Amino acid sequence: MDIEKVLVTYDQQMRLGARADGPGARVERAGDVVRQVGTAQDWNGILWSGLDADSADAVIAEQVAHFRELGCGEFEWKHYSHDRPADLGQRLCAAGFTPRPEEAVMIAEIGELPTEVSLPAGIHLRPVTDAADVDLVADVHERVFGTDGSRLRHRLLAQLTATPDTVTAVLAMADDQPVCAARLELHAGTDFASLWGGGTLPSWRGRGIYRALIAYRAALAAERGYRYLQVDASDESRPILGRLGFARVSTTTPYMYPF
C-alpha cells in the first residue's frame, strides 16, 4: 500500500468530501474549512482545514464564534499531524481549545486482512437491530471507556432507523451479557469503511474478541465493495491492528472547545 497516496485519497474523500455522519447533522464548506453541525446530540466540529500562518488565527476565531452562535455545546477541531500550519495545535490551545489523547490514523487494504472470525469458547456475536441492542452498545461503551454514552445511543439509533445502510453494529455476548461492542461505518461514494468502538470489558481482554470483531467487520466491508478500512487507534489497539496489517498514515488529536 502506498501510504502517501492513500493519505491523499483519505483527505480528499473523508475530509474534504465528507458527508454528514447522522441524519440530524449536515456538512458545511465555508472558505478554508469543512465542518459538521447538528444538534447537541450530534458530533459538531471541524473535519478539514486548509490554513496557513497568516490565516489560521482569524479562521479559528471565526469557527469559535460560529459554533457559539449555534448553541450546540462543545465542538471539536479534529486536527491531523499533517495539517498546516505546523503549529496549528499550539494555535488552537492559545484560542481556548483543550487537546485530548492523540490517536493513530491506521488504514489497511481490506483484501489483505483476515476475515475469518474465530471466537473464544462461550462467546457469540449478536448483530444490533433495535433500541434494546443500542442500549447494550452504549452500556459497554460507558463501562469500557468511562464516558457518557448518551450521544452514541442517540446517533446509532438514529442511523439504524433513518439510514441503516450507513452503519453496522455488533455485540460480543457471553450468554446474555455483552462483553464487547463494535461498529462499522460505511461511507458511501468513497473507498473507505471505518471501524469504531471495539472496547472489551477488562475481564474478557486478551482472548481474541477484538481481533474477531475486526475480521467480522472487514468481511462485511468487503462484501459491500469497499477497498480500505480506517480506524483512529488508541495506544492499546494500535499494536493489534499493526499485526493484522494496518499501517499508520498519520495521527489525529481531538481539540475540544467547551461553551
Short mmCIF file of C-alpha atoms in Angstrom, two decimals:
data_model
loop_
_atom_site.label_atom_id
_atom_site.label_comp_id
_atom_site.label_asym_id
_atom_site.label_seq_id
_atom_site.Cartn_x
_atom_site.Cartn_y
_atom_site.Cartn_z
CA MET A 1 0.00 0.00 0.00
CA ASP A 2 1.36 3.42 -0.99
CA ILE A 3 0.88 5.29 2.31
CA GLU A 4 1.32 8.79 0.87
CA LYS A 5 -1.16 8.12 -1.92
CA VAL A 6 -3.68 6.56 0.43
CA LEU A 7 -3.42 9.52 2.82
CA VAL A 8 -4.12 11.95 -0.04
CA THR A 9 -7.16 9.86 -1.02
CA TYR A 10 -8.33 9.74 2.59
CA ASP A 11 -8.10 13.53 2.93
CA GLN A 12 -9.96 14.09 -0.33
CA GLN A 13 -12.76 11.58 0.26
CA MET A 14 -13.23 11.52 4.02
CA ARG A 15 -12.39 15.10 4.99
CA LEU A 16 -12.74 17.49 2.04
CA GLY A 17 -15.58 15.41 0.61
CA ALA A 18 -17.11 14.41 3.95
CA ARG A 19 -20.78 13.59 4.32
CA ALA A 20 -22.80 14.01 7.49
CA ASP A 21 -22.40 11.07 9.86
CA GLY A 22 -26.02 11.05 11.01
CA PRO A 23 -29.50 12.07 9.83
CA GLY A 24 -29.62 15.07 12.18
CA ALA A 25 -26.36 16.64 11.02
CA ARG A 26 -25.12 18.46 7.93
CA VAL A 27 -21.71 19.20 6.43
CA GLU A 28 -20.85 22.79 5.51
CA ARG A 29 -17.97 24.05 3.38
CA ALA A 30 -17.08 27.55 4.50
CA GLY A 31 -13.97 29.05 2.95
CA ASP A 32 -10.94 27.19 4.27
CA VAL A 33 -12.80 24.71 6.49
CA VAL A 34 -15.16 21.78 6.19
CA ARG A 35 -17.32 21.40 9.29
CA GLN A 36 -20.21 19.31 10.55
CA VAL A 37 -23.02 20.93 12.51
CA GLY A 38 -26.06 19.47 14.18
CA THR A 39 -27.87 19.33 17.50
CA ALA A 40 -26.17 18.98 20.87
CA GLN A 41 -26.60 15.21 20.49
CA ASP A 42 -24.66 15.15 17.20
CA TRP A 43 -20.91 15.42 16.62
CA ASN A 44 -20.09 19.05 15.89
CA GLY A 45 -16.70 20.14 14.66
CA ILE A 46 -14.07 20.83 12.03
CA LEU A 47 -13.27 17.94 9.71
CA TRP A 48 -10.71 19.64 7.45
CA SER A 49 -8.94 22.95 7.20
CA GLY A 50 -6.61 24.47 4.63
CA LEU A 51 -4.87 27.20 6.59
CA ASP A 52 -1.55 28.99 6.65
CA ALA A 53 0.31 31.05 9.22
CA ASP A 54 -1.38 34.25 8.06
CA SER A 55 -4.98 32.98 8.07
CA ALA A 56 -5.08 30.41 10.87
CA ASP A 57 -5.82 32.58 13.92
CA ALA A 58 -8.61 34.51 12.23
CA VAL A 59 -10.26 31.34 10.90
CA ILE A 60 -10.05 29.69 14.33
CA ALA A 61 -11.77 32.72 15.89
CA GLU A 62 -14.46 32.65 13.18
CA GLN A 63 -15.24 29.00 13.87
CA VAL A 64 -15.46 29.52 17.62
CA ALA A 65 -17.91 32.37 17.04
CA HIS A 66 -19.92 30.26 14.57
CA PHE A 67 -20.36 27.30 16.91
CA ARG A 68 -21.07 29.59 19.86
CA GLU A 69 -23.91 31.16 17.89
CA LEU A 70 -25.29 27.72 17.02
CA GLY A 71 -25.55 26.84 20.71
CA CYS A 72 -24.70 23.19 20.14
CA GLY A 73 -22.47 22.78 23.19
CA GLU A 74 -18.81 21.80 22.87
CA PHE A 75 -17.30 21.28 19.45
CA GLU A 76 -14.18 19.53 18.24
CA TRP A 77 -11.43 20.59 15.88
CA LYS A 78 -10.20 17.27 14.50
CA HIS A 79 -6.53 18.05 13.97
CA TYR A 80 -4.21 15.78 11.97
CA SER A 81 -0.44 15.80 12.31
CA HIS A 82 -0.01 16.58 8.60
CA ASP A 83 -2.32 19.62 8.74
CA ARG A 84 -0.92 23.09 8.21
CA PRO A 85 0.36 25.34 9.56
CA ALA A 86 2.74 23.13 11.52
CA ASP A 87 1.88 24.93 14.78
CA LEU A 88 -1.90 24.64 14.35
CA GLY A 89 -2.23 22.65 17.57
CA GLN A 90 -0.47 25.37 19.54
CA ARG A 91 -2.71 27.99 17.97
CA LEU A 92 -5.81 26.03 18.94
CA CYS A 93 -4.61 25.81 22.55
CA ALA A 94 -3.96 29.54 22.59
CA ALA A 95 -7.54 30.08 21.39
CA GLY A 96 -9.00 28.09 24.30
CA PHE A 97 -9.15 24.53 22.95
CA THR A 98 -8.11 21.56 25.09
CA PRO A 99 -6.38 18.58 23.44
CA ARG A 100 -7.41 15.03 24.20
CA PRO A 101 -5.17 11.99 23.73
CA GLU A 102 -3.60 11.57 20.31
CA GLU A 103 -4.69 8.60 18.19
CA ALA A 104 -3.01 6.88 15.24
CA VAL A 105 -4.82 7.04 11.90
CA MET A 106 -4.45 3.48 10.63
CA ILE A 107 -5.55 2.15 7.25
CA ALA A 108 -5.45 -1.29 5.62
CA GLU A 109 -6.47 -2.72 2.28
CA ILE A 110 -9.45 -4.93 3.06
CA GLY A 111 -8.30 -7.58 0.62
CA GLU A 112 -5.15 -8.07 2.71
CA LEU A 113 -6.96 -8.51 6.04
CA PRO A 114 -8.06 -11.75 7.70
CA THR A 115 -11.84 -12.16 7.53
CA GLU A 116 -12.28 -15.49 9.29
CA VAL A 117 -13.99 -14.97 12.64
CA SER A 118 -12.53 -17.05 15.45
CA LEU A 119 -14.24 -16.55 18.80
CA PRO A 120 -13.22 -17.88 22.21
CA ALA A 121 -15.39 -20.51 23.85
CA GLY A 122 -18.58 -19.14 25.35
CA ILE A 123 -18.76 -16.05 23.10
CA HIS A 124 -21.23 -15.47 20.27
CA LEU A 125 -21.93 -12.45 18.08
CA ARG A 126 -25.24 -10.59 18.07
CA PRO A 127 -25.99 -8.03 15.34
CA VAL A 128 -27.50 -4.81 16.70
CA THR A 129 -31.02 -4.38 15.32
CA ASP A 130 -33.19 -2.47 17.80
CA ALA A 131 -33.25 0.07 20.61
CA ALA A 132 -32.58 -2.56 23.28
CA ASP A 133 -29.41 -3.63 21.47
CA VAL A 134 -28.35 0.02 21.11
CA ASP A 135 -28.70 0.42 24.87
CA LEU A 136 -26.33 -2.52 25.33
CA VAL A 137 -23.78 -0.94 22.97
CA ALA A 138 -23.91 2.34 24.90
CA ASP A 139 -23.62 0.48 28.20
CA VAL A 140 -20.46 -1.34 27.05
CA HIS A 141 -19.05 1.96 25.79
CA GLU A 142 -19.60 3.62 29.16
CA ARG A 143 -18.12 0.72 31.12
CA VAL A 144 -15.04 0.36 28.90
CA PHE A 145 -14.21 3.99 28.11
CA GLY A 146 -15.66 5.68 31.21
CA THR A 147 -17.55 8.29 29.17
CA ASP A 148 -21.21 9.19 28.75
CA GLY A 149 -22.82 7.00 26.09
CA SER A 150 -25.91 9.17 25.51
CA ARG A 151 -24.59 10.76 22.30
CA LEU A 152 -23.59 7.35 20.92
CA ARG A 153 -27.02 5.98 21.83
CA HIS A 154 -28.78 8.85 20.07
CA ARG A 155 -26.65 8.70 16.93
CA LEU A 156 -26.64 4.92 16.48
CA LEU A 157 -30.39 4.62 16.98
CA ALA A 158 -30.98 7.46 14.50
CA GLN A 159 -28.73 5.79 11.93
CA LEU A 160 -30.34 2.38 12.30
CA THR A 161 -33.78 3.97 11.95
CA ALA A 162 -33.23 6.52 9.19
CA THR A 163 -30.09 5.42 7.31
CA PRO A 164 -29.45 1.75 8.10
CA ASP A 165 -27.17 1.35 5.09
CA THR A 166 -24.55 3.62 6.71
CA VAL A 167 -23.74 1.56 9.81
CA THR A 168 -23.50 -1.97 11.16
CA ALA A 169 -23.06 -2.66 14.86
CA VAL A 170 -22.39 -5.93 16.66
CA LEU A 171 -22.18 -7.18 20.22
CA ALA A 172 -19.99 -9.98 21.54
CA MET A 173 -22.07 -11.82 24.11
CA ALA A 174 -21.20 -14.18 26.95
CA ASP A 175 -24.57 -15.86 27.40
CA ASP A 176 -26.87 -12.83 27.76
CA GLN A 177 -24.17 -10.39 28.89
CA PRO A 178 -22.43 -8.03 26.41
CA VAL A 179 -18.64 -8.04 26.79
CA CYS A 180 -17.63 -6.08 23.68
CA ALA A 181 -19.35 -3.76 21.19
CA ALA A 182 -18.17 -2.51 17.81
CA ARG A 183 -19.41 -0.53 14.83
CA LEU A 184 -18.65 -0.37 11.11
CA GLU A 185 -19.37 2.95 9.40
CA LEU A 186 -19.97 2.69 5.64
CA HIS A 187 -19.07 5.87 3.77
CA ALA A 188 -20.99 5.83 0.51
CA GLY A 189 -19.19 7.24 -2.50
CA THR A 190 -15.74 6.63 -1.00
CA ASP A 191 -13.22 3.80 -0.89
CA PHE A 192 -13.38 3.71 2.91
CA ALA A 193 -15.28 1.99 5.65
CA SER A 194 -14.26 2.81 9.21
CA LEU A 195 -14.06 0.93 12.49
CA TRP A 196 -15.36 2.37 15.77
CA GLY A 197 -15.72 1.04 19.28
CA GLY A 198 -14.34 -2.43 19.79
CA GLY A 199 -13.98 -1.84 23.52
CA THR A 200 -13.84 -5.08 25.53
CA LEU A 201 -14.59 -5.40 29.23
CA PRO A 202 -11.35 -5.86 31.21
CA SER A 203 -12.10 -9.39 32.37
CA TRP A 204 -12.53 -10.55 28.76
CA ARG A 205 -9.46 -8.96 27.21
CA GLY A 206 -6.60 -10.97 25.77
CA ARG A 207 -8.85 -13.70 24.34
CA GLY A 208 -9.08 -12.56 20.73
CA ILE A 209 -12.52 -10.92 20.82
CA TYR A 210 -11.25 -7.59 19.46
CA ARG A 211 -9.44 -9.35 16.59
CA ALA A 212 -12.54 -11.41 15.82
CA LEU A 213 -14.69 -8.29 15.55
CA ILE A 214 -12.18 -6.69 13.19
CA ALA A 215 -12.37 -9.77 10.95
CA TYR A 216 -16.17 -9.76 11.14
CA ARG A 217 -16.39 -6.13 10.08
CA ALA A 218 -13.70 -6.49 7.40
CA ALA A 219 -15.76 -9.25 5.80
CA LEU A 220 -18.87 -7.05 5.80
CA ALA A 221 -16.97 -4.14 4.25
CA ALA A 222 -15.52 -6.43 1.58
CA GLU A 223 -18.99 -7.72 0.69
CA ARG A 224 -20.10 -4.11 0.15
CA GLY A 225 -17.21 -3.36 -2.18
CA TYR A 226 -15.04 -1.10 -0.03
CA ARG A 227 -11.30 -1.07 -0.61
CA TYR A 228 -9.93 0.29 2.68
CA LEU A 229 -10.64 0.04 6.39
CA GLN A 230 -9.69 3.02 8.54
CA VAL A 231 -9.55 3.40 12.31
CA ASP A 232 -8.47 6.08 14.79
CA ALA A 233 -6.46 3.78 17.05
CA SER A 234 -5.63 4.16 20.72
CA ASP A 235 -2.28 3.05 22.11
CA GLU A 236 -3.96 -0.19 23.25
CA SER A 237 -5.41 -1.17 19.88
CA ARG A 238 -2.59 0.09 17.64
CA PRO A 239 -0.26 -2.93 18.13
CA ILE A 240 -3.06 -5.39 17.40
CA LEU A 241 -4.06 -3.51 14.27
CA GLY A 242 -0.44 -3.37 13.15
CA ARG A 243 -0.07 -7.13 13.45
CA LEU A 244 -3.20 -7.60 11.37
CA GLY A 245 -1.84 -5.46 8.51
CA PHE A 246 -2.92 -1.89 9.28
CA ALA A 247 -0.39 0.89 8.63
CA ARG A 248 -0.18 4.19 10.47
CA VAL A 249 -0.59 7.01 7.94
CA SER A 250 -0.93 9.98 10.31
CA THR A 251 -2.08 10.87 13.80
CA THR A 252 -5.15 12.78 14.91
CA THR A 253 -5.85 14.76 18.06
CA PRO A 254 -9.29 15.99 19.16
CA TYR A 255 -9.11 19.61 20.29
CA MET A 256 -12.24 20.39 22.27
CA TYR A 257 -13.84 23.79 22.81
CA PRO A 258 -16.47 23.92 25.59
CA PHE A 259 -19.11 26.63 25.81
#
